[in-house]
Amino acid sequence: MGSVETPRERVLVLYGSLSPEVEESIREMFADQELTIYQPKPGEVTPPELYRKATILATFSHLPKPEDAQNLKIIHSFSAGLDHLINNPLLKEGRIAITSSSGIHGPPIAEWTIMNWIIASRKHFQIYEAQKAHRWDDKDQYLRGNHDQAGKKVGILGYGSIGRQIGRVSQALGMSVYAFTASPRKTPESKKDNGYIVPGTGDADGSIPVSWHHGLDKASLHSFLSLGLDHLVISLPLTPQTTKFLGAEEFALLSASSTSKAAKPYITNISRGRVLDQDALIEALNTGHLSGAALDVTDPEPLPEDHPLWDTPNVQISPHLSGIGREYLPRSLDILRINLGRLARGEPLINAYGGKGY
Amino acid sequence: MGSVETPRERVLVLYGSLSPEVEESIREMFADQELTIYQPKPGEVTPPELYRKATILATFSHLPKPEDAQNLKIIHSFSAGLDHLINNPLLKEGRIAITSSSGIHGPPIAEWTIMNWIIASRKHFQIYEAQKAHRWDDKDQYLRGNHDQAGKKVGILGYGSIGRQIGRVSQALGMSVYAFTASPRKTPESKKDNGYIVPGTGDADGSIPVSWHHGLDKASLHSFLSLGLDHLVISLPLTPQTTKFLGAEEFALLSASSTSKAAKPYITNISRGRVLDQDALIEALNTGHLSGAALDVTDPEPLPEDHPLWDTPNVQISPHLSGIGREYLPRSLDILRINLGRLARGEPLINAYGGKGY
């Protein structure tokens, strides 16, 4: 049916290295279109004739010269952010729509986040070490220290697609969710997530938070940190305004306002290392003002082998991989698949930069 | 207000060892009642005069002689099951209501379950080992193997309070939930959870599953295992009928009906070790028919140091502690607190054995 009604686009997918299985699934997704998959080797320039032919380009960072982009209607980026693309001369004229992969990171990063919380609150690495040693620990040693998330409060700094999926799972765990955004979200319309949402996930209408807070000034942030939070999740974009947004003063405030008898507040950073003062974080963990931290990002990355953060008490570090997994590419291309349908029907594209769409 | 309207009961709480902090929180919970907390030492008999005075008893297993129980109206058990109590002569006459702590285990066991899934699907113990070695792994090595739960199917054998909280979190993760119960649940009323539910958790009206299945015969089970499940959670009570309910044939069927390209089915056992054929499980894991198993229970317990299960590929073993944590006792006593209000108002008790209530 679709193949009769939908005009065939000439889709060029550029991706470094694909397993045969993923390549096959891409061919299935775009069976209605004329598809070219090209896997450039590191440093290789994609042959210009491939660009010239394409009407649709899916790419991380490879872009054609303007003279080779005459037929392009959409450039779909495999990245969530488009900063690395929007200053390209090709895109400045505004004729070609650019779409991002924003929205696909919610499930893996929310799972990474929740997993870290539970490992920490259950001391589960101890259990893992006991299994390696074939040791059946007496459960009484875990009885008083272990706790769970039901009834606890999570504050989410940056309530985008990732923050929303963390909010969704948190609510299911029995927690109260507090959202913090840079700009005010006072109307139902402004609370909505209008981007791509992985089916069955997220918070499309923004109904999960018990309250919304906003502002990038210290007073707004401090008011948010005084809510008595058990968890603080940092999923803000890194900008000049959010660099070292949290430091010694903020960690002290968070700690002092905590009312839980189970544990001091726990920090999760899935933004960028420099969004917080890392030395102040280490100090707050060493002194017990915070009960722990899950860090997918550090400053610098990779974290040097001799850095004190590795052995700071109750820190769980991952090498900036919370968003990855085998679903990454299929979900990103699902956005493009949806947009090809919208293009054919003359509807606005989703995830389009600057709202640009055909 | 409540203190004026509610008659004072004489509440006796028997618990082996309490921290001062938990003891204080219990005193707060029952500030309206006349409360005695007694902490019997191992092997010690509780002084009979304490029993004689009490109108309400909260206990794990200590019980008075019938002649010392003249004033008792309710015995509240800190256990979810009442099997160890109901044959006591004291309770056979039916004058005293018995209430269980069923329902309080949902949050911790659901968190334990989800944590194990995500550790497995993200290979997170590798990340933990890398942190111990101060090693920032290249994320590309995790790109193709890691996966998440969104879009996957979970079958829950035994959709009680624990299964429901697992269902709730699974749905939030973007999964489809399939419920399996011993007896049919065809009416909205029969799908309800009428016991205690930790606030903000569970599936009170049974609306989460996409479909309900039932039966303790092989044909019913096999039909359920053929749904193409990615996860199978076993939270059935162990009875003669459910002993070795799952064996080689069932694991093979589960494996064969799986359609996911990400991973073979994953088993979670939070019931009892003997609900499955453990040798067959080891075989299914060794041969890759199952991608992994999270086991909070084994056969026997403790698992002997030289047992092959410890090192079976992709097995994650915990020493039967998924339900424990600092919230255990406060939640159990919250049930009693609710029931004291119900007793005062002449309403039926919740969590009462045989529906017995004042």
PDB file of C-alpha atoms in Angstrom, chain A residues 15 17-19 21 24-25 28 107-109 111-112 114-116 118-119 121-122 124-125 127-137 139 142-150 152 165 168-169 171-174 198-201 261-262 296-298 301-303 305-307 309-311 315-328 331, chain B residues 15 17-19 21 24-25 28 107-109 111-112 114-116 118-119 121-122 124-125 127-137 139 142-150 152 165 168-169 171-174 198-201 261-262 296-298 301-303 305-307 309-311 315-328 331:
ATOM      1  CA  TYR A  15      27.566   4.921   8.858  1.00  0.00           C
ATOM      2  CA  SER A  17      30.466   0.051  10.360  1.00  0.00           C
ATOM      3  CA  LEU A  18      27.296  -2.020  10.401  1.00  0.00           C
ATOM      4  CA  SER A  19      26.684  -5.625  11.313  1.00  0.00           C
ATOM      5  CA  GLU A  21      21.959  -7.983  10.801  1.00  0.00           C
ATOM      6  CA  GLU A  24      19.337  -5.966   6.870  1.00  0.00           C
ATOM      7  CA  SER A  25      16.995  -4.279   9.337  1.00  0.00           C
ATOM      8  CA  GLU A  28      13.608  -3.576   5.679  1.00  0.00           C
ATOM      9  CA  PRO A 107      15.262   4.442  27.421  1.00  0.00           C
ATOM     10  CA  PRO A 108      18.962   3.526  27.698  1.00  0.00           C
ATOM     11  CA  ILE A 109      19.939   6.526  29.816  1.00  0.00           C
ATOM     12  CA  GLU A 111      17.806   2.455  32.556  1.00  0.00           C
ATOM     13  CA  TRP A 112      21.435   3.300  33.273  1.00  0.00           C
ATOM     14  CA  ILE A 114      17.804   3.640  37.680  1.00  0.00           C
ATOM     15  CA  MET A 115      20.257   0.734  37.656  1.00  0.00           C
ATOM     16  CA  ASN A 116      22.895   2.855  39.356  1.00  0.00           C
ATOM     17  CA  ILE A 118      19.423   0.497  42.891  1.00  0.00           C
ATOM     18  CA  ILE A 119      22.964  -0.889  42.860  1.00  0.00           C
ATOM     19  CA  SER A 121      20.783   1.496  47.604  1.00  0.00           C
ATOM     20  CA  ARG A 122      21.123  -2.307  47.694  1.00  0.00           C
ATOM     21  CA  HIS A 124      24.741  -4.762  45.053  1.00  0.00           C
ATOM     22  CA  PHE A 125      28.415  -4.740  44.094  1.00  0.00           C
ATOM     23  CA  ILE A 127      26.607  -9.199  46.368  1.00  0.00           C
ATOM     24  CA  TYR A 128      28.429  -9.491  43.056  1.00  0.00           C
ATOM     25  CA  GLU A 129      31.764  -9.847  44.843  1.00  0.00           C
ATOM     26  CA  ALA A 130      30.217 -12.481  47.120  1.00  0.00           C
ATOM     27  CA  GLN A 131      29.062 -14.456  44.081  1.00  0.00           C
ATOM     28  CA  LYS A 132      32.558 -14.338  42.568  1.00  0.00           C
ATOM     29  CA  ALA A 133      33.838 -15.791  45.847  1.00  0.00           C
ATOM     30  CA  HIS A 134      31.001 -18.390  45.920  1.00  0.00           C
ATOM     31  CA  ARG A 135      29.850 -16.842  49.200  1.00  0.00           C
ATOM     32  CA  TRP A 136      26.211 -16.824  50.372  1.00  0.00           C
ATOM     33  CA  ASP A 137      26.153 -13.699  52.552  1.00  0.00           C
ATOM     34  CA  LYS A 139      21.170 -11.212  54.603  1.00  0.00           C
ATOM     35  CA  TYR A 142      21.995  -5.844  54.401  1.00  0.00           C
ATOM     36  CA  LEU A 143      18.776  -5.418  56.383  1.00  0.00           C
ATOM     37  CA  ARG A 144      19.347  -2.008  57.918  1.00  0.00           C
ATOM     38  CA  GLY A 145      21.387  -0.377  55.186  1.00  0.00           C
ATOM     39  CA  ASN A 146      19.445  -1.426  52.095  1.00  0.00           C
ATOM     40  CA  HIS A 147      16.614   0.813  51.034  1.00  0.00           C
ATOM     41  CA  ASP A 148      14.416   1.360  48.016  1.00  0.00           C
ATOM     42  CA  GLN A 149      13.072   4.301  46.064  1.00  0.00           C
ATOM     43  CA  ALA A 150       9.346   4.158  46.906  1.00  0.00           C
ATOM     44  CA  LYS A 152      11.420   9.212  47.736  1.00  0.00           C
ATOM     45  CA  GLN A 165      11.856   8.900  30.789  1.00  0.00           C
ATOM     46  CA  ARG A 168       8.367   8.053  34.093  1.00  0.00           C
ATOM     47  CA  VAL A 169      10.301   5.178  35.629  1.00  0.00           C
ATOM     48  CA  GLN A 171       7.009   7.539  39.180  1.00  0.00           C
ATOM     49  CA  ALA A 172       6.496   3.825  38.572  1.00  0.00           C
ATOM     50  CA  LEU A 173       8.958   3.128  41.402  1.00  0.00           C
ATOM     51  CA  GLY A 174       6.674   5.132  43.696  1.00  0.00           C
ATOM     52  CA  VAL A 198      10.292   6.024  21.774  1.00  0.00           C
ATOM     53  CA  PRO A 199       6.906   4.224  21.853  1.00  0.00           C
ATOM     54  CA  GLY A 200       5.676   3.425  25.356  1.00  0.00           C
ATOM     55  CA  THR A 201       8.155   5.734  27.086  1.00  0.00           C
ATOM     56  CA  LYS A 261      16.483   8.853  57.272  1.00  0.00           C
ATOM     57  CA  ALA A 262      17.572   6.262  54.708  1.00  0.00           C
ATOM     58  CA  ASP A 296      28.475   8.803  33.096  1.00  0.00           C
ATOM     59  CA  VAL A 297      30.504  11.913  32.385  1.00  0.00           C
ATOM     60  CA  THR A 298      33.652  13.299  33.978  1.00  0.00           C
ATOM     61  CA  GLU A 301      37.320  12.312  29.559  1.00  0.00           C
ATOM     62  CA  PRO A 302      38.824   9.790  29.479  1.00  0.00           C
ATOM     63  CA  LEU A 303      39.399  10.120  33.211  1.00  0.00           C
ATOM     64  CA  GLU A 305      44.156   6.472  35.631  1.00  0.00           C
ATOM     65  CA  ASP A 306      45.511   8.377  38.661  1.00  0.00           C
ATOM     66  CA  HIS A 307      42.494  10.655  39.117  1.00  0.00           C
ATOM     67  CA  LEU A 309      37.480  10.403  41.377  1.00  0.00           C
ATOM     68  CA  TRP A 310      37.925   6.697  40.557  1.00  0.00           C
ATOM     69  CA  ASP A 311      38.192   5.810  44.255  1.00  0.00           C
ATOM     70  CA  VAL A 315      31.037   6.897  43.153  1.00  0.00           C
ATOM     71  CA  GLN A 316      29.920   4.765  40.215  1.00  0.00           C
ATOM     72  CA  ILE A 317      31.642   5.800  36.991  1.00  0.00           C
ATOM     73  CA  SER A 318      30.768   4.762  33.440  1.00  0.00           C
ATOM     74  CA  PRO A 319      32.823   5.802  30.397  1.00  0.00           C
ATOM     75  CA  HIS A 320      30.184   8.034  28.759  1.00  0.00           C
ATOM     76  CA  LEU A 321      28.120   5.186  27.349  1.00  0.00           C
ATOM     77  CA  SER A 322      24.761   5.490  29.067  1.00  0.00           C
ATOM     78  CA  GLY A 323      23.076   6.300  25.745  1.00  0.00           C
ATOM     79  CA  ILE A 324      24.516   3.554  23.590  1.00  0.00           C
ATOM     80  CA  GLY A 325      23.206   0.168  22.591  1.00  0.00           C
ATOM     81  CA  ARG A 326      21.993  -1.826  19.640  1.00  0.00           C
ATOM     82  CA  GLU A 327      18.731   0.129  19.445  1.00  0.00           C
ATOM     83  CA  TYR A 328      20.545   3.396  18.741  1.00  0.00           C
ATOM     84  CA  ARG A 331      15.563   4.262  16.567  1.00  0.00           C
TER      85      ARG A 331
ATOM     86  CA  TYR B  15      10.956  -7.814  67.231  1.00  0.00           C
ATOM     87  CA  SER B  17      16.556  -6.142  67.459  1.00  0.00           C
ATOM     88  CA  LEU B  18      15.683  -2.574  66.582  1.00  0.00           C
ATOM     89  CA  SER B  19      17.862   0.439  65.968  1.00  0.00           C
ATOM     90  CA  GLU B  21      15.906   5.291  65.091  1.00  0.00           C
ATOM     91  CA  GLU B  24      11.468   5.968  67.577  1.00  0.00           C
ATOM     92  CA  SER B  25       9.622   5.802  64.258  1.00  0.00           C
ATOM     93  CA  GLU B  28       5.583   7.894  66.377  1.00  0.00           C
ATOM     94  CA  PRO B 107       9.083  -2.148  45.761  1.00  0.00           C
ATOM     95  CA  PRO B 108      12.315  -3.843  46.888  1.00  0.00           C
ATOM     96  CA  ILE B 109      11.812  -7.022  44.862  1.00  0.00           C
ATOM     97  CA  GLU B 111      13.870  -2.908  42.099  1.00  0.00           C
ATOM     98  CA  TRP B 112      16.068  -5.961  42.581  1.00  0.00           C
ATOM     99  CA  ILE B 114      14.861  -4.482  37.178  1.00  0.00           C
ATOM    100  CA  MET B 115      18.402  -3.821  38.424  1.00  0.00           C
ATOM    101  CA  ASN B 116      19.445  -7.339  37.467  1.00  0.00           C
ATOM    102  CA  ILE B 118      19.758  -3.782  33.306  1.00  0.00           C
ATOM    103  CA  ILE B 119      23.087  -4.978  34.721  1.00  0.00           C
ATOM    104  CA  SER B 121      21.670  -6.016  29.255  1.00  0.00           C
ATOM    105  CA  ARG B 122      24.358  -3.340  29.768  1.00  0.00           C
ATOM    106  CA  HIS B 124      27.529  -3.433  33.782  1.00  0.00           C
ATOM    107  CA  PHE B 125      29.725  -5.651  35.937  1.00  0.00           C
ATOM    108  CA  ILE B 127      32.078  -1.390  33.775  1.00  0.00           C
ATOM    109  CA  TYR B 128      32.384  -1.910  37.520  1.00  0.00           C
ATOM    110  CA  GLU B 129      35.541  -3.978  37.046  1.00  0.00           C
ATOM    111  CA  ALA B 130      36.920  -1.289  34.742  1.00  0.00           C
ATOM    112  CA  GLN B 131      36.325   1.336  37.427  1.00  0.00           C
ATOM    113  CA  LYS B 132      38.132  -0.776  40.011  1.00  0.00           C
ATOM    114  CA  ALA B 133      41.084  -0.902  37.585  1.00  0.00           C
ATOM    115  CA  HIS B 134      40.802   2.865  36.882  1.00  0.00           C
ATOM    116  CA  ARG B 135      40.163   2.009  33.239  1.00  0.00           C
ATOM    117  CA  TRP B 136      38.035   4.147  30.909  1.00  0.00           C
ATOM    118  CA  ASP B 137      36.762   1.539  28.464  1.00  0.00           C
ATOM    119  CA  LYS B 139      32.432   2.541  24.530  1.00  0.00           C
ATOM    120  CA  TYR B 142      29.523  -2.049  24.306  1.00  0.00           C
ATOM    121  CA  LEU B 143      27.710  -0.569  21.310  1.00  0.00           C
ATOM    122  CA  ARG B 144      26.465  -3.729  19.618  1.00  0.00           C
ATOM    123  CA  GLY B 145      25.893  -5.911  22.664  1.00  0.00           C
ATOM    124  CA  ASN B 146      24.144  -3.490  24.999  1.00  0.00           C
ATOM    125  CA  HIS B 147      20.406  -3.258  24.736  1.00  0.00           C
ATOM    126  CA  ASP B 148      17.503  -1.896  26.705  1.00  0.00           C
ATOM    127  CA  GLN B 149      14.030  -3.045  27.681  1.00  0.00           C
ATOM    128  CA  ALA B 150      11.838  -0.676  25.643  1.00  0.00           C
ATOM    129  CA  LYS B 152      10.347  -5.954  24.927  1.00  0.00           C
ATOM    130  CA  GLN B 165       5.042  -3.819  40.889  1.00  0.00           C
ATOM    131  CA  ARG B 168       4.286  -1.375  36.728  1.00  0.00           C
ATOM    132  CA  VAL B 169       7.985  -0.629  36.327  1.00  0.00           C
ATOM    133  CA  GLN B 171       5.420  -0.785  31.587  1.00  0.00           C
ATOM    134  CA  ALA B 172       7.218   2.457  32.470  1.00  0.00           C
ATOM    135  CA  LEU B 173      10.328   1.062  30.761  1.00  0.00           C
ATOM    136  CA  GLY B 174       8.266   0.698  27.575  1.00  0.00           C
ATOM    137  CA  VAL B 198       2.709   0.534  49.100  1.00  0.00           C
ATOM    138  CA  PRO B 199       1.521   4.037  48.103  1.00  0.00           C
ATOM    139  CA  GLY B 200       2.394   4.994  44.529  1.00  0.00           C
ATOM    140  CA  THR B 201       3.220   1.441  43.455  1.00  0.00           C
ATOM    141  CA  LYS B 261      17.354 -10.085  17.838  1.00  0.00           C
ATOM    142  CA  ALA B 262      18.869  -8.480  20.940  1.00  0.00           C
ATOM    143  CA  ASP B 296      17.407 -14.587  44.457  1.00  0.00           C
ATOM    144  CA  VAL B 297      16.597 -18.167  45.406  1.00  0.00           C
ATOM    145  CA  THR B 298      18.434 -21.417  44.823  1.00  0.00           C
ATOM    146  CA  GLU B 301      20.078 -22.420  50.321  1.00  0.00           C
ATOM    147  CA  PRO B 302      22.697 -21.446  51.248  1.00  0.00           C
ATOM    148  CA  LEU B 303      24.177 -22.542  47.946  1.00  0.00           C
ATOM    149  CA  GLU B 305      30.595 -23.087  47.782  1.00  0.00           C
ATOM    150  CA  ASP B 306      31.377 -25.769  45.193  1.00  0.00           C
ATOM    151  CA  HIS B 307      28.000 -25.676  43.423  1.00  0.00           C
ATOM    152  CA  LEU B 309      25.456 -22.587  39.637  1.00  0.00           C
ATOM    153  CA  TRP B 310      27.830 -19.927  41.019  1.00  0.00           C
ATOM    154  CA  ASP B 311      29.836 -19.894  37.785  1.00  0.00           C
ATOM    155  CA  VAL B 315      23.813 -16.064  36.217  1.00  0.00           C
ATOM    156  CA  GLN B 316      23.403 -13.349  38.835  1.00  0.00           C
ATOM    157  CA  ILE B 317      22.828 -14.809  42.298  1.00  0.00           C
ATOM    158  CA  SER B 318      21.673 -13.006  45.441  1.00  0.00           C
ATOM    159  CA  PRO B 319      21.379 -14.716  48.852  1.00  0.00           C
ATOM    160  CA  HIS B 320      17.584 -14.533  49.172  1.00  0.00           C
ATOM    161  CA  LEU B 321      17.479 -10.867  50.157  1.00  0.00           C
ATOM    162  CA  SER B 322      15.553  -9.175  47.355  1.00  0.00           C
ATOM    163  CA  GLY B 323      12.742  -8.295  49.769  1.00  0.00           C
ATOM    164  CA  ILE B 324      14.738  -6.830  52.610  1.00  0.00           C
ATOM    165  CA  GLY B 325      15.643  -3.292  53.537  1.00  0.00           C
ATOM    166  CA  ARG B 326      15.066  -0.635  56.123  1.00  0.00           C
ATOM    167  CA  GLU B 327      11.498  -0.014  54.954  1.00  0.00           C
ATOM    168  CA  TYR B 328      10.435  -3.573  55.801  1.00  0.00           C
ATOM    169  CA  ARG B 331       5.706  -0.797  55.993  1.00  0.00           C
TER     170      ARG B 331
END
